[in-house]
Tab-separated table of C-alpha atoms and ligand atoms in Angstrom:
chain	number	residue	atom	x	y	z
A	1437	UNK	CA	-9.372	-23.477	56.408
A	1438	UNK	CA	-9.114	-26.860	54.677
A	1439	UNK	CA	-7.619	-29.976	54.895
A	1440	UNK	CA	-7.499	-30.643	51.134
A	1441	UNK	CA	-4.069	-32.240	50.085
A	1442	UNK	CA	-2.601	-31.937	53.881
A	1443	UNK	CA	-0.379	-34.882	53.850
A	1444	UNK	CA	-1.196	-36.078	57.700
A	1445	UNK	CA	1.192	-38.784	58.862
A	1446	UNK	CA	-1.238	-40.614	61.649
A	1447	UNK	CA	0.732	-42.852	64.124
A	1448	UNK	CA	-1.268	-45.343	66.195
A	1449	UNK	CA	-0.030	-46.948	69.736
A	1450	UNK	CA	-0.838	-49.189	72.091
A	1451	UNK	CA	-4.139	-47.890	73.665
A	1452	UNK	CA	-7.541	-49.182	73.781
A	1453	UNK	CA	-8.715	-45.434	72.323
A	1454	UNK	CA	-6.770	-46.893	68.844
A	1455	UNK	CA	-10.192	-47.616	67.331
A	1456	UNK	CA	-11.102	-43.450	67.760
A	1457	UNK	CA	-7.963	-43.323	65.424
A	1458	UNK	CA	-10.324	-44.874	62.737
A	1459	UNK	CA	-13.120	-42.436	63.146
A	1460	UNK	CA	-10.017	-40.140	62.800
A	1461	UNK	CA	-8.748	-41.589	59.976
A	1462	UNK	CA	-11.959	-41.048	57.599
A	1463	UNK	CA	-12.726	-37.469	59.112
A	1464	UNK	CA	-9.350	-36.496	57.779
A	1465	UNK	CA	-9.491	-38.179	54.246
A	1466	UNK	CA	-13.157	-36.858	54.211
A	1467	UNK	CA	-11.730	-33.482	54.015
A	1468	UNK	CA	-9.331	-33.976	51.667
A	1469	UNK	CA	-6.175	-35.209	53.592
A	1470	UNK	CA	-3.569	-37.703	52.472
A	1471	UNK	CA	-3.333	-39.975	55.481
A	1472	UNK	CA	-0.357	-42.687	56.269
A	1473	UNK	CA	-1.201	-44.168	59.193
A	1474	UNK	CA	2.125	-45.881	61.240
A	1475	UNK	CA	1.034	-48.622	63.965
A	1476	UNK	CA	3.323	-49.191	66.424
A	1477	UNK	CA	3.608	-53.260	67.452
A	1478	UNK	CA	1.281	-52.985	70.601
A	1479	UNK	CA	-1.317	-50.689	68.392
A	1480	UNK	CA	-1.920	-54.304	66.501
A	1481	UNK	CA	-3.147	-55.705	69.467
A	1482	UNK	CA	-6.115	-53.000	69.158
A	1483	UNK	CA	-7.064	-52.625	65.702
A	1484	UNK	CA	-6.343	-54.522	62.966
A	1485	UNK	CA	-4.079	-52.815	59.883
A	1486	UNK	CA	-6.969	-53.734	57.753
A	1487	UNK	CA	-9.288	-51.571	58.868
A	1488	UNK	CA	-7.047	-48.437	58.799
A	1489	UNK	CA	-5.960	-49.371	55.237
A	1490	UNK	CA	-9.378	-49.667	53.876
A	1491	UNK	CA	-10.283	-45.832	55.008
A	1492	UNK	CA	-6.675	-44.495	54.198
A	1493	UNK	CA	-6.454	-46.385	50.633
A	1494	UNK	CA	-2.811	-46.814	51.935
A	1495	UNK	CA	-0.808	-49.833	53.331
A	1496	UNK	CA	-0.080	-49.007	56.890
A	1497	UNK	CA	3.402	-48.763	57.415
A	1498	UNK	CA	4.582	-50.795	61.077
A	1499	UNK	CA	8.007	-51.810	60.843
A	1500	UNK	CA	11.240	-49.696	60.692
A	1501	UNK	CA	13.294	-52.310	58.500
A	1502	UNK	CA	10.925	-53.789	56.019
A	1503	UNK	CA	13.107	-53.979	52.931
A	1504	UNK	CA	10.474	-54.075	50.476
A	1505	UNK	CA	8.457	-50.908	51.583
A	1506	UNK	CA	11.927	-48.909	52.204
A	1507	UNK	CA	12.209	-49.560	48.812
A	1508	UNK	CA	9.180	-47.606	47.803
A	1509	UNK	CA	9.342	-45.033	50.341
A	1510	UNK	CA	11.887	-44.923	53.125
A	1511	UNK	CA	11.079	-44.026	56.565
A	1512	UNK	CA	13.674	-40.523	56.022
A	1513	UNK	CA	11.343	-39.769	52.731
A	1514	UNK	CA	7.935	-40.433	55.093
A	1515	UNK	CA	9.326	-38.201	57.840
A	1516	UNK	CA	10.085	-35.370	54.769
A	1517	UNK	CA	6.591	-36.234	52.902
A	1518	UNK	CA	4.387	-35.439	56.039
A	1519	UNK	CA	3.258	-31.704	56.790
A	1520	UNK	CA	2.259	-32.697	60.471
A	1521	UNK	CA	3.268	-35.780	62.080
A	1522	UNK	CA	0.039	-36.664	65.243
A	1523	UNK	CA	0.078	-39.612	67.611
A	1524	UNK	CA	-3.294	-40.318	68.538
A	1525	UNK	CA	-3.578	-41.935	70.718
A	1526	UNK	CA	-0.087	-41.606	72.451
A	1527	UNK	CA	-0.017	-44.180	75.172
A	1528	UNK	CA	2.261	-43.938	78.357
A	1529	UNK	CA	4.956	-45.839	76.909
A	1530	UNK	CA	5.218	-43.847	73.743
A	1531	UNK	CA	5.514	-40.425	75.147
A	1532	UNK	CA	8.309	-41.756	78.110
A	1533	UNK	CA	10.337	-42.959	74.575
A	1534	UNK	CA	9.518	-39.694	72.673
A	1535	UNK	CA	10.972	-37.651	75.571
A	1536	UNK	CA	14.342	-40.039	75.979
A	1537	UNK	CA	14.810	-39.202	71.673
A	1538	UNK	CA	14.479	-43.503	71.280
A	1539	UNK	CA	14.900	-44.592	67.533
A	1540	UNK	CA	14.437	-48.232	68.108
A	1541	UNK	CA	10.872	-48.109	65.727
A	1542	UNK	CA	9.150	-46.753	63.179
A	1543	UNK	CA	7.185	-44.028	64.739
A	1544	UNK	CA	9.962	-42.746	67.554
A	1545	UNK	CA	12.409	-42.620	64.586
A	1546	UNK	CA	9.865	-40.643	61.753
A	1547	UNK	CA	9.537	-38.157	64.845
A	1548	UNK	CA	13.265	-37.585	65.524
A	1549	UNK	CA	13.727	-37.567	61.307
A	1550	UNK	CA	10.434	-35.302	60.549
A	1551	UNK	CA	11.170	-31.246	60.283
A	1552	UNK	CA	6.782	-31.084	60.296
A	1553	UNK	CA	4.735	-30.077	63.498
A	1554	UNK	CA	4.358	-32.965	65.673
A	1555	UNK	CA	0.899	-33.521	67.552
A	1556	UNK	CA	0.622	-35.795	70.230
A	1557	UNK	CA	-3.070	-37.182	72.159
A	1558	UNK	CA	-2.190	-39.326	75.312
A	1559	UNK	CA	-4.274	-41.782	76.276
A	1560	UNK	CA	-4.152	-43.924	79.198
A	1561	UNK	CA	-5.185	-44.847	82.838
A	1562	UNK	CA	-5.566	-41.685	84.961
A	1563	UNK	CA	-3.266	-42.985	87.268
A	1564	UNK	CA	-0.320	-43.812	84.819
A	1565	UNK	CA	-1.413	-39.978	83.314
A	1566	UNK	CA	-1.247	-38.155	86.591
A	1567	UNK	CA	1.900	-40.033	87.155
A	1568	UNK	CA	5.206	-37.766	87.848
A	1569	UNK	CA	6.896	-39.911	85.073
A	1570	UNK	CA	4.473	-39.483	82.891
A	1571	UNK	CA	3.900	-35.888	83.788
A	1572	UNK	CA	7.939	-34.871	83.130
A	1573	UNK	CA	8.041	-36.532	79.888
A	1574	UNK	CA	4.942	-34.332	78.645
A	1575	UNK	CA	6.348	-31.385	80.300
A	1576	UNK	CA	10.100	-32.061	78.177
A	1577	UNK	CA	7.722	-32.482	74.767
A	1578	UNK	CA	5.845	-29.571	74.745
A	1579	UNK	CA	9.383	-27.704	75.648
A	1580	UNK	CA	10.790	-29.115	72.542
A	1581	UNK	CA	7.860	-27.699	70.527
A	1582	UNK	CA	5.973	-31.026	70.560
A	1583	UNK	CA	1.813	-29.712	70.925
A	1584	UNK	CA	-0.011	-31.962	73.041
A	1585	UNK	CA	-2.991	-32.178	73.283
A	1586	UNK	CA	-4.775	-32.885	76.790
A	1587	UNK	CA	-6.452	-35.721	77.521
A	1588	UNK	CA	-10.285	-35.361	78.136
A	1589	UNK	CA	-12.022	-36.025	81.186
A	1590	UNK	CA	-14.284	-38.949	82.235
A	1591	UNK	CA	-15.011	-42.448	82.300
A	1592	UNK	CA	-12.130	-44.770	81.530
A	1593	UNK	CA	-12.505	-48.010	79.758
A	1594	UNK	CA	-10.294	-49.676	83.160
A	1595	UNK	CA	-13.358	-48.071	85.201
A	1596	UNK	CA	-11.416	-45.149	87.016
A	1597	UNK	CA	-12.829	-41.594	85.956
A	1598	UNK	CA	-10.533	-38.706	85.258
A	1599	UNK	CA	-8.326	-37.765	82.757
A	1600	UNK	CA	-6.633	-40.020	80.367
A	1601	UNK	CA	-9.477	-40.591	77.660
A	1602	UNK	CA	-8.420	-39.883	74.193
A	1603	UNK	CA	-10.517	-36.794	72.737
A	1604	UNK	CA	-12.933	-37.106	69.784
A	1605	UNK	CA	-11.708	-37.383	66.503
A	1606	UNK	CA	-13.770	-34.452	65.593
A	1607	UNK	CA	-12.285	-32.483	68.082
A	1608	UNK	CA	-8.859	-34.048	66.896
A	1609	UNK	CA	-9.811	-33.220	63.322
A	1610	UNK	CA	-9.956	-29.581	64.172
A	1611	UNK	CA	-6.915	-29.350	66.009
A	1612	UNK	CA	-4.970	-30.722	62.816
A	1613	UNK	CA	-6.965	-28.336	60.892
A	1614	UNK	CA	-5.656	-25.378	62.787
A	1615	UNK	CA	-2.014	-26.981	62.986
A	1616	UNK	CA	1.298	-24.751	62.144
A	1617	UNK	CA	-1.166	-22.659	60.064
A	1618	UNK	CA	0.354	-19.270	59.869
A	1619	UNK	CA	-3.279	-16.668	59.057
A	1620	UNK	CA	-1.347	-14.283	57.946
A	1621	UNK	CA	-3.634	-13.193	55.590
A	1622	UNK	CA	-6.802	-13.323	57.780
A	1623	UNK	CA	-9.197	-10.139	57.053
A	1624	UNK	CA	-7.809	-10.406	53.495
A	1625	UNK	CA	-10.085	-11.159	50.676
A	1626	UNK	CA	-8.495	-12.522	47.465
A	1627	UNK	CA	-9.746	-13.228	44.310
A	1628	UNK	CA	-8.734	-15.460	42.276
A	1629	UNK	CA	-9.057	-16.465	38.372
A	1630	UNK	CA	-8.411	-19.911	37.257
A	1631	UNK	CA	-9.025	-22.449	33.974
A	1632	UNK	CA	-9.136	-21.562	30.623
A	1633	UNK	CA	-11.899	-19.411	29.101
A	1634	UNK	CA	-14.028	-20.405	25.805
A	1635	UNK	CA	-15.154	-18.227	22.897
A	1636	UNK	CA	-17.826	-19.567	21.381
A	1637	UNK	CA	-17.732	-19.742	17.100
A	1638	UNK	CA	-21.093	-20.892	16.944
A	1639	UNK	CA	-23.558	-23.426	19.302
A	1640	UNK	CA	-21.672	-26.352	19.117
A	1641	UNK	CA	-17.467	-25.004	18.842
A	1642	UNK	CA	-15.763	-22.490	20.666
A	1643	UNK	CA	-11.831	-21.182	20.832
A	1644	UNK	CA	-10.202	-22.389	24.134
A	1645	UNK	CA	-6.721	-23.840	25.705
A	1646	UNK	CA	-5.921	-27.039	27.242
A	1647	UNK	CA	-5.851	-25.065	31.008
A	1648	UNK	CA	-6.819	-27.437	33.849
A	1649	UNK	CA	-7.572	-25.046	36.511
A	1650	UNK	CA	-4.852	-27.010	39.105
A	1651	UNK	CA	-2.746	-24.125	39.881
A	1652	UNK	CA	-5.533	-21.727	40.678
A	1653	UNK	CA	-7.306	-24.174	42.688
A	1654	UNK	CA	-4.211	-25.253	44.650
A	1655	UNK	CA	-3.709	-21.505	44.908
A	1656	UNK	CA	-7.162	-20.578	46.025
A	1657	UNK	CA	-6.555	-23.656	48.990
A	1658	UNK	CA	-3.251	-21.986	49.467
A	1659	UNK	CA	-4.574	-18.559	50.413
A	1660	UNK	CA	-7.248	-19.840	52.521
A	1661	UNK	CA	-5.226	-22.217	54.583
A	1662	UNK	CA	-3.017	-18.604	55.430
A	1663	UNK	CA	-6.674	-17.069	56.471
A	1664	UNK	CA	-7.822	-15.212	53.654
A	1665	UNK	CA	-11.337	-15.272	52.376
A	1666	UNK	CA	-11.603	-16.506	48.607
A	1667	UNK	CA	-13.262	-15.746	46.021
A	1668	UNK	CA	-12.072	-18.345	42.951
A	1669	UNK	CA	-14.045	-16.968	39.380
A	1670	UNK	CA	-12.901	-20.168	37.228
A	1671	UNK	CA	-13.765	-20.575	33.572
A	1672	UNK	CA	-14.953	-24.801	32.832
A	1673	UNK	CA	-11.735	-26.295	34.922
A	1674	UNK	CA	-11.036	-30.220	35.279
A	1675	UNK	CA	-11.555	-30.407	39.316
A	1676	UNK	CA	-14.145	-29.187	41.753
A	1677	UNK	CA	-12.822	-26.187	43.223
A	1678	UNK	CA	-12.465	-25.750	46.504
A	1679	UNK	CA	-15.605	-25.825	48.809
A	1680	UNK	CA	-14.298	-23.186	51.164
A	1681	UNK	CA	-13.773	-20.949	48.538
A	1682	UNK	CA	-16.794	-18.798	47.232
A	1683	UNK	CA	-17.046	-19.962	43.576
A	1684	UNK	CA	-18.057	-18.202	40.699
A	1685	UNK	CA	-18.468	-20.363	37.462
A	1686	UNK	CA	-18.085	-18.277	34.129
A	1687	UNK	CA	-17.492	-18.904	30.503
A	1688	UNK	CA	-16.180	-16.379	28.407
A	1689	UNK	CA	-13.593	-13.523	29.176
A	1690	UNK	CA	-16.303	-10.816	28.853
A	1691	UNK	CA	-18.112	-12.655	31.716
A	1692	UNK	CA	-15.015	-13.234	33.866
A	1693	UNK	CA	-13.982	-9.710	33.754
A	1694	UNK	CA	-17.481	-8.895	34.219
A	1695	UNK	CA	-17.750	-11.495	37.684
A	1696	UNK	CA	-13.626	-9.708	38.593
A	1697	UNK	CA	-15.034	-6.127	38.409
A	1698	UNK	CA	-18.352	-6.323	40.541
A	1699	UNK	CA	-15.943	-7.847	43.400
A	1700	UNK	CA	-13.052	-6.274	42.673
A	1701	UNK	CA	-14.422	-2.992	45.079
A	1702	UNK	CA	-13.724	-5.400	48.290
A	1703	UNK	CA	-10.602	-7.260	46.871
A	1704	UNK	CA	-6.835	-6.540	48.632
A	1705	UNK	CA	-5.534	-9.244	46.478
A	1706	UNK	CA	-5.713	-10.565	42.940
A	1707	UNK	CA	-4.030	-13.503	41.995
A	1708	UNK	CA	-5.219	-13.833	37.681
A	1709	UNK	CA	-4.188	-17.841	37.041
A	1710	UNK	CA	-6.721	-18.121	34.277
A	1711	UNK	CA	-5.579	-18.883	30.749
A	1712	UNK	CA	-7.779	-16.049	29.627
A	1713	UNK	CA	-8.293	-16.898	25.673
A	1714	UNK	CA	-6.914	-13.790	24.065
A	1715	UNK	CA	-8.753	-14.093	20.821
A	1716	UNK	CA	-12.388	-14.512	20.198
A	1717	UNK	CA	-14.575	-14.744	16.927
A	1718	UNK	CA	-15.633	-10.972	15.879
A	1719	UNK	CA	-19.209	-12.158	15.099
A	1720	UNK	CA	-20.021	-15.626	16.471
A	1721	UNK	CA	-23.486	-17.443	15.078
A	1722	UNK	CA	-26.610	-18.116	16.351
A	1723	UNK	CA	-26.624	-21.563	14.132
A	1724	UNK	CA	-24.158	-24.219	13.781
A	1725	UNK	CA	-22.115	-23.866	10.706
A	1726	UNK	CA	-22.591	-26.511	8.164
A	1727	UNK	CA	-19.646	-28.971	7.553
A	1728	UNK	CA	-20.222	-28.851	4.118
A	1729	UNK	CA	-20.080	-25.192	3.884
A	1730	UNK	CA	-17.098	-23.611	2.595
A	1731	UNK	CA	-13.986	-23.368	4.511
A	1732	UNK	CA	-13.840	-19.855	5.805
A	1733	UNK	CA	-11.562	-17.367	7.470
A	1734	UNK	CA	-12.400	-16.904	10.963
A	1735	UNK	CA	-12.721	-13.451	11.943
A	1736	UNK	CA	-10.936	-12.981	15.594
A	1737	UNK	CA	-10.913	-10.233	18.261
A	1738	UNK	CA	-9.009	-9.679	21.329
A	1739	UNK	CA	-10.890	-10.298	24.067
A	1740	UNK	CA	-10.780	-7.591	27.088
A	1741	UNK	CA	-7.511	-8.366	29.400
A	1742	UNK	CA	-8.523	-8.733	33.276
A	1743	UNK	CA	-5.754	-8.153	34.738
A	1744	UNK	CA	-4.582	-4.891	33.195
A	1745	UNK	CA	-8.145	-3.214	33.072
A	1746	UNK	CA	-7.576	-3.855	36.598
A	1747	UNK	CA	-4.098	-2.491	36.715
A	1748	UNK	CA	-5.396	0.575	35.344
A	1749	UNK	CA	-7.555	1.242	38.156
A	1750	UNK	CA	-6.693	4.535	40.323
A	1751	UNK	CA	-7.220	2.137	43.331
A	1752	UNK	CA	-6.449	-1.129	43.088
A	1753	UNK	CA	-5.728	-4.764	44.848
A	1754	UNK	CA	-2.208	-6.242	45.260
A	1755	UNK	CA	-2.207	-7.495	41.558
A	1756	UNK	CA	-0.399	-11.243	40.523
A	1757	UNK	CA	-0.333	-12.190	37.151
A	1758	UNK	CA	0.415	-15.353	34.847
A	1759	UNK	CA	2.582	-15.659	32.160
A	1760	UNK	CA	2.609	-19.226	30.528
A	1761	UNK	CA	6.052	-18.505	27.513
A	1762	UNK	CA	8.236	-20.802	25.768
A	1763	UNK	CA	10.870	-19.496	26.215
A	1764	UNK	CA	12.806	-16.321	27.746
A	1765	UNK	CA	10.578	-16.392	30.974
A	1766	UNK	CA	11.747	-13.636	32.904
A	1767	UNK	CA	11.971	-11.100	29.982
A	1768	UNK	CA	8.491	-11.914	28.486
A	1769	UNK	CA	7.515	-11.961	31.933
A	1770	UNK	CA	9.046	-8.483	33.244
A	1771	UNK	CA	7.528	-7.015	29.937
A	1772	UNK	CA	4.071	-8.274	31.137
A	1773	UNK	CA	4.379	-6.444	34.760
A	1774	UNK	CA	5.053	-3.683	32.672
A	1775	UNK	CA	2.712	-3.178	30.304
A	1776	UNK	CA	-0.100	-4.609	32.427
A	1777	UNK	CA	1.142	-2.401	35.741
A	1778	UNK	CA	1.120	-5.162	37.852
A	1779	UNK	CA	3.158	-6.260	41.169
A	1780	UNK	CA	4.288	-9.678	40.577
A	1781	UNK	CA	4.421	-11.676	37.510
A	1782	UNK	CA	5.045	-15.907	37.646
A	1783	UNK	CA	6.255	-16.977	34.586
A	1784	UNK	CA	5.528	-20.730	34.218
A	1785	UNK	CA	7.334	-22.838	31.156
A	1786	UNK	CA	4.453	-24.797	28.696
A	1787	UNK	CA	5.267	-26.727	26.041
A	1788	UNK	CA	4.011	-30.284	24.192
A	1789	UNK	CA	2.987	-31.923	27.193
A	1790	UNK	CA	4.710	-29.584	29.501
A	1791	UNK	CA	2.991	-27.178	32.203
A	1792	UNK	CA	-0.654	-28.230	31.994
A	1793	UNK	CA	-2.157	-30.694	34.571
A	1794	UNK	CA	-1.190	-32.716	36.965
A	1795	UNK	CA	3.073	-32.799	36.141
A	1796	UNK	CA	5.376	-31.236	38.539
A	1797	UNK	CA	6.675	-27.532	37.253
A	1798	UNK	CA	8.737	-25.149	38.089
A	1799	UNK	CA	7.986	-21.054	38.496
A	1800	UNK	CA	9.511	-17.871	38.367
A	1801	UNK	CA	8.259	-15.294	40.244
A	1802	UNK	CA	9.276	-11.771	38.609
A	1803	UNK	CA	8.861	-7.982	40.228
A	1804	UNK	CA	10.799	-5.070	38.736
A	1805	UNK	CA	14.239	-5.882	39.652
A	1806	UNK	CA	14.261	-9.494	40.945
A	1807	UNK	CA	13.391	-12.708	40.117
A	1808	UNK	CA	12.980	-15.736	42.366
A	1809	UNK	CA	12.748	-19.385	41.335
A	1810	UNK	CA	10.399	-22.093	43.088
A	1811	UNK	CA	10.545	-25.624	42.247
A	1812	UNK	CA	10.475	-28.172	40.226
A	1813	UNK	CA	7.456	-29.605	42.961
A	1814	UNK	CA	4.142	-30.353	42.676
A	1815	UNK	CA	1.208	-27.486	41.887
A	1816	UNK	CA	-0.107	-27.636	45.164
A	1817	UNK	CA	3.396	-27.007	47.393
A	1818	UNK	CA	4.357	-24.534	44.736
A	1819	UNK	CA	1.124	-22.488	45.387
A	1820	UNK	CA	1.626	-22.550	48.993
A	1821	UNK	CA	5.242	-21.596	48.331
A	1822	UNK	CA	3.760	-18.899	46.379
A	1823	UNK	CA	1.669	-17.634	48.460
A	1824	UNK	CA	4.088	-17.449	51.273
A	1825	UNK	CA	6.088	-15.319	48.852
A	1826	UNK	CA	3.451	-12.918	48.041
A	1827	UNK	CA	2.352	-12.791	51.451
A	1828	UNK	CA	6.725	-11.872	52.245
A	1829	UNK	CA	6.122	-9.212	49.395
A	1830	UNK	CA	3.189	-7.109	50.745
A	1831	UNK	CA	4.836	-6.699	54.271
A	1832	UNK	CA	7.483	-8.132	55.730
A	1833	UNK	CA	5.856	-7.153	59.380
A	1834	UNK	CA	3.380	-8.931	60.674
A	1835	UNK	CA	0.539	-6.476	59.877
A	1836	UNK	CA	-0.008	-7.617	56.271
A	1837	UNK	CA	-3.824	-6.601	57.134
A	1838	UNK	CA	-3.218	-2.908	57.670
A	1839	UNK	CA	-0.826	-2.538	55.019
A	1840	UNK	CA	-3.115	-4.228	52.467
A	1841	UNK	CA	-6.082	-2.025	53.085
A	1842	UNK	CA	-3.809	1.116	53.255
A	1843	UNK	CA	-1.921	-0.114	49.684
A	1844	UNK	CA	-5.873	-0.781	48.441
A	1845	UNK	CA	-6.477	3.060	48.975
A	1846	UNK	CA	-2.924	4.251	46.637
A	1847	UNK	CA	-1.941	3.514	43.327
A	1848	UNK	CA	0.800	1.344	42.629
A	1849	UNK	CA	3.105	3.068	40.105
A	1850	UNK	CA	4.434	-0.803	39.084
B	3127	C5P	O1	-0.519	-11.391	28.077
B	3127	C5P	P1	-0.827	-12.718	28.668
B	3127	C5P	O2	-2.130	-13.292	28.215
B	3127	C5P	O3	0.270	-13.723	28.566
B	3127	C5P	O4	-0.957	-12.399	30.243
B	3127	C5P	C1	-1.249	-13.402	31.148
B	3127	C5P	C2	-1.808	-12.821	32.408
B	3127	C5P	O5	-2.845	-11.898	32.129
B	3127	C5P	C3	-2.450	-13.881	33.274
B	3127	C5P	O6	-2.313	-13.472	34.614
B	3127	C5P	C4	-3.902	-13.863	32.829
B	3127	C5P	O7	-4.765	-14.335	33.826
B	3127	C5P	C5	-4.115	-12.394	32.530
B	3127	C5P	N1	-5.045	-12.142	31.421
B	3127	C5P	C6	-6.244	-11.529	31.692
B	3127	C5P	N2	-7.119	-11.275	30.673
B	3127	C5P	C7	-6.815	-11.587	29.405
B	3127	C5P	C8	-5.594	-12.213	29.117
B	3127	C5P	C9	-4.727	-12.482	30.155
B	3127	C5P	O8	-6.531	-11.252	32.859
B	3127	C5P	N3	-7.667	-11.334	28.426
């Protein structure tokens, strides 16, 4: 599971277990998170904004009518940007105004506005937790789908011991983790290809394409956050791949095919993102060619194709291809499931300065008779979007497992 690009937003209240919410705050951009942190008033009296900026890298957001930063992001555009909304801590005062639906601040009003999970982490004075007030306002949360999280038990800052002390933000940390994650795909493994390839012409030059590797990444993140175990085979990409997944550097296309084959035997799923180069120099030298030699013709080959060897196969993983056109997406891309014999195709548009990096995109996803559009939005929600949609496409029960592994012992006829 990972936290990487988890957009967390992190509200702070009145509590003296506030300065945890630091130790939280780094944990969760350690891993990879995007963390806004929103302080209500009496959270100031705590901590100071400062310190939560620095380990965010983000202004911390406290007032509900602050022209300037409504400007820049509005507190209805927060609510929509976060994928899980946690109070940590949650004092006394802030869960009684939760349960009445108050939208007098910042935070009460982001969790009326946000459709995201919502995590709250009391924190108080046993007494004042243990109290029936206190008690039926917790009670009317977690009706309303609001996860709570239970306060730990033991010495109090006031002096009483017994329940009411925030949790640690490690603990915290890997409740988050775990949040609204649907493992559908758990028992799965997928492999998947990502970044361009390079031929190599001689030593120093090689035949390539300006791939960055994004998608598959955000794709490789994608399947693991639903469960799956990973296995990302990426020519030279722009990023660090993903440190849950189990990564496999190549160069060439002989070598990635090479890498796909020996772990194809175990694979349920194949997602093929890389920009496989489909050309490479027939005869490729041992010694750099002179600049002063005579311009020459460059003998090419095409280089073997991944995915349909793989579609070939008598037995064979859920296979997802690529198809980066012009123009005509869904035809090119429809010929392409075809001739390769694959399940799904996503056609993605490139063009001068279009579809490589870090630009939003849009997708088409293409199977025999249907084709479903996703986006314009950033690589990474598009990959989870994807994967959502493949995970739709292999069973629309719940027991995607068993009806991977029994589609892994037929042949798909395409
Ligand atoms: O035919 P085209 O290269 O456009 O097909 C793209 C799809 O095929 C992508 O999914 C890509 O990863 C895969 N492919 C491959 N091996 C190749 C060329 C493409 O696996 N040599």
């Amino acid at each position: 599971m990972t936290l990487r690009y988890r957009k967390i937003l992190l509200g702070v209240t009145g509590s003296i277990a506030a300065y945890k919410a630091c130790e939280l705050v780094r944990l969760l951009v350690q891993d990879g998170a995007e963390v806004q942190v929103v302080m209500s008033p009496a959270a100031e009296q705590f901590v100071g904004a400062m310190t939560f900026e620095a380990l965010s890298r983000k202004p911390v957001r406290t007032a509900l009518f602050d022209r300037e930063v409504e400007m820049a992001m509005s507190h209805i555009e927060l609510a929509r940007w976060a994928d899980a909304v946690v109070i940590a801590p949650a004092s006394a005062n802030c869960l009684a105004r939760l349960a009445m639906g108050l939208a007098d601040d910042l935070l009460t009003t982001l969790c009326l506005a946000t459709r995201a999970p919502v995590v709250i982490a009391p924190a108080m004075n046993t007494a004042m937790w243990e109290n029936p007030a206190t008690q039926a306002h917790v009670h009317a949360l977690v009706e309303r789908g609001v996860q709570v999280v239970s306060p730990a038990v033991g010495e109090q800052a006031c002096g009483e011991t017994g329940p009411g002390r925030l949790p640690d933000p490690e603990y915290l940390r890997a409740v988050i983790e775990d949040l609204g994650t649907d493992r559908a795909l758990q028992g799965i493994h997928a492999i998947v290809t990502a970044g361009p390839t390079r031929e190599p012409i001689d030593p120093a030059r090689f035949i390539s394409n300006f791939s960055t590797g994004r998608m598959g990444c955000a794709l490789a993140d994608a399947l693991l956050e639903r469960g799956a175990r990973v296995t990302l085979i990426h020519g030279p990409i722009d990023i660090p791949p993903s440190s849950d997944a189990d990564c496999v550097a190549v160069t060439t296309a002989a070598e990635m095919l090479e890498e796909t084959l020996k772990r194809s035997e175990d694979c349920q799923l194949l997602v093929a993102n890389a920009a496989v180069a489909d050309w490479r120099p027939c005869a490729p030298t041992d010694r750099k060619t002179k600049k002063a030699q005579e311009v020459r013709t460059l003998e090419l080959e095409p280089t073997p194709d991944i995915l349909a060897t793989l579609g070939q196969q008598a037995s064979r993983p859920y296979l997802v291809g690529f198809a980066a056109e012009t123009e005509d997406l869904e035809e090119n891309a429809r010929a392409k499931l075809r001739a390769k014999n694959v399940d799904l195709m996503v056609a993605n548009r490139i063009g001068p300065n279009h579809g490589f990096g870090d630009a939003e995109t849009t997708l088409e996803v293409v199977d025999a008779d249907s084709v479903t559009r996703l986006g314009p939005d950033s690589k990474n929600t598009l990959a989870r979007q994807l994967v959502d949609h493949i995970t739709a496409r292999l069973s629309p029960a719940s027991s995607v497992v068993d009806f991977l592994h029994a589609a892994r012992r037929t042949t798909h006829s395409g």
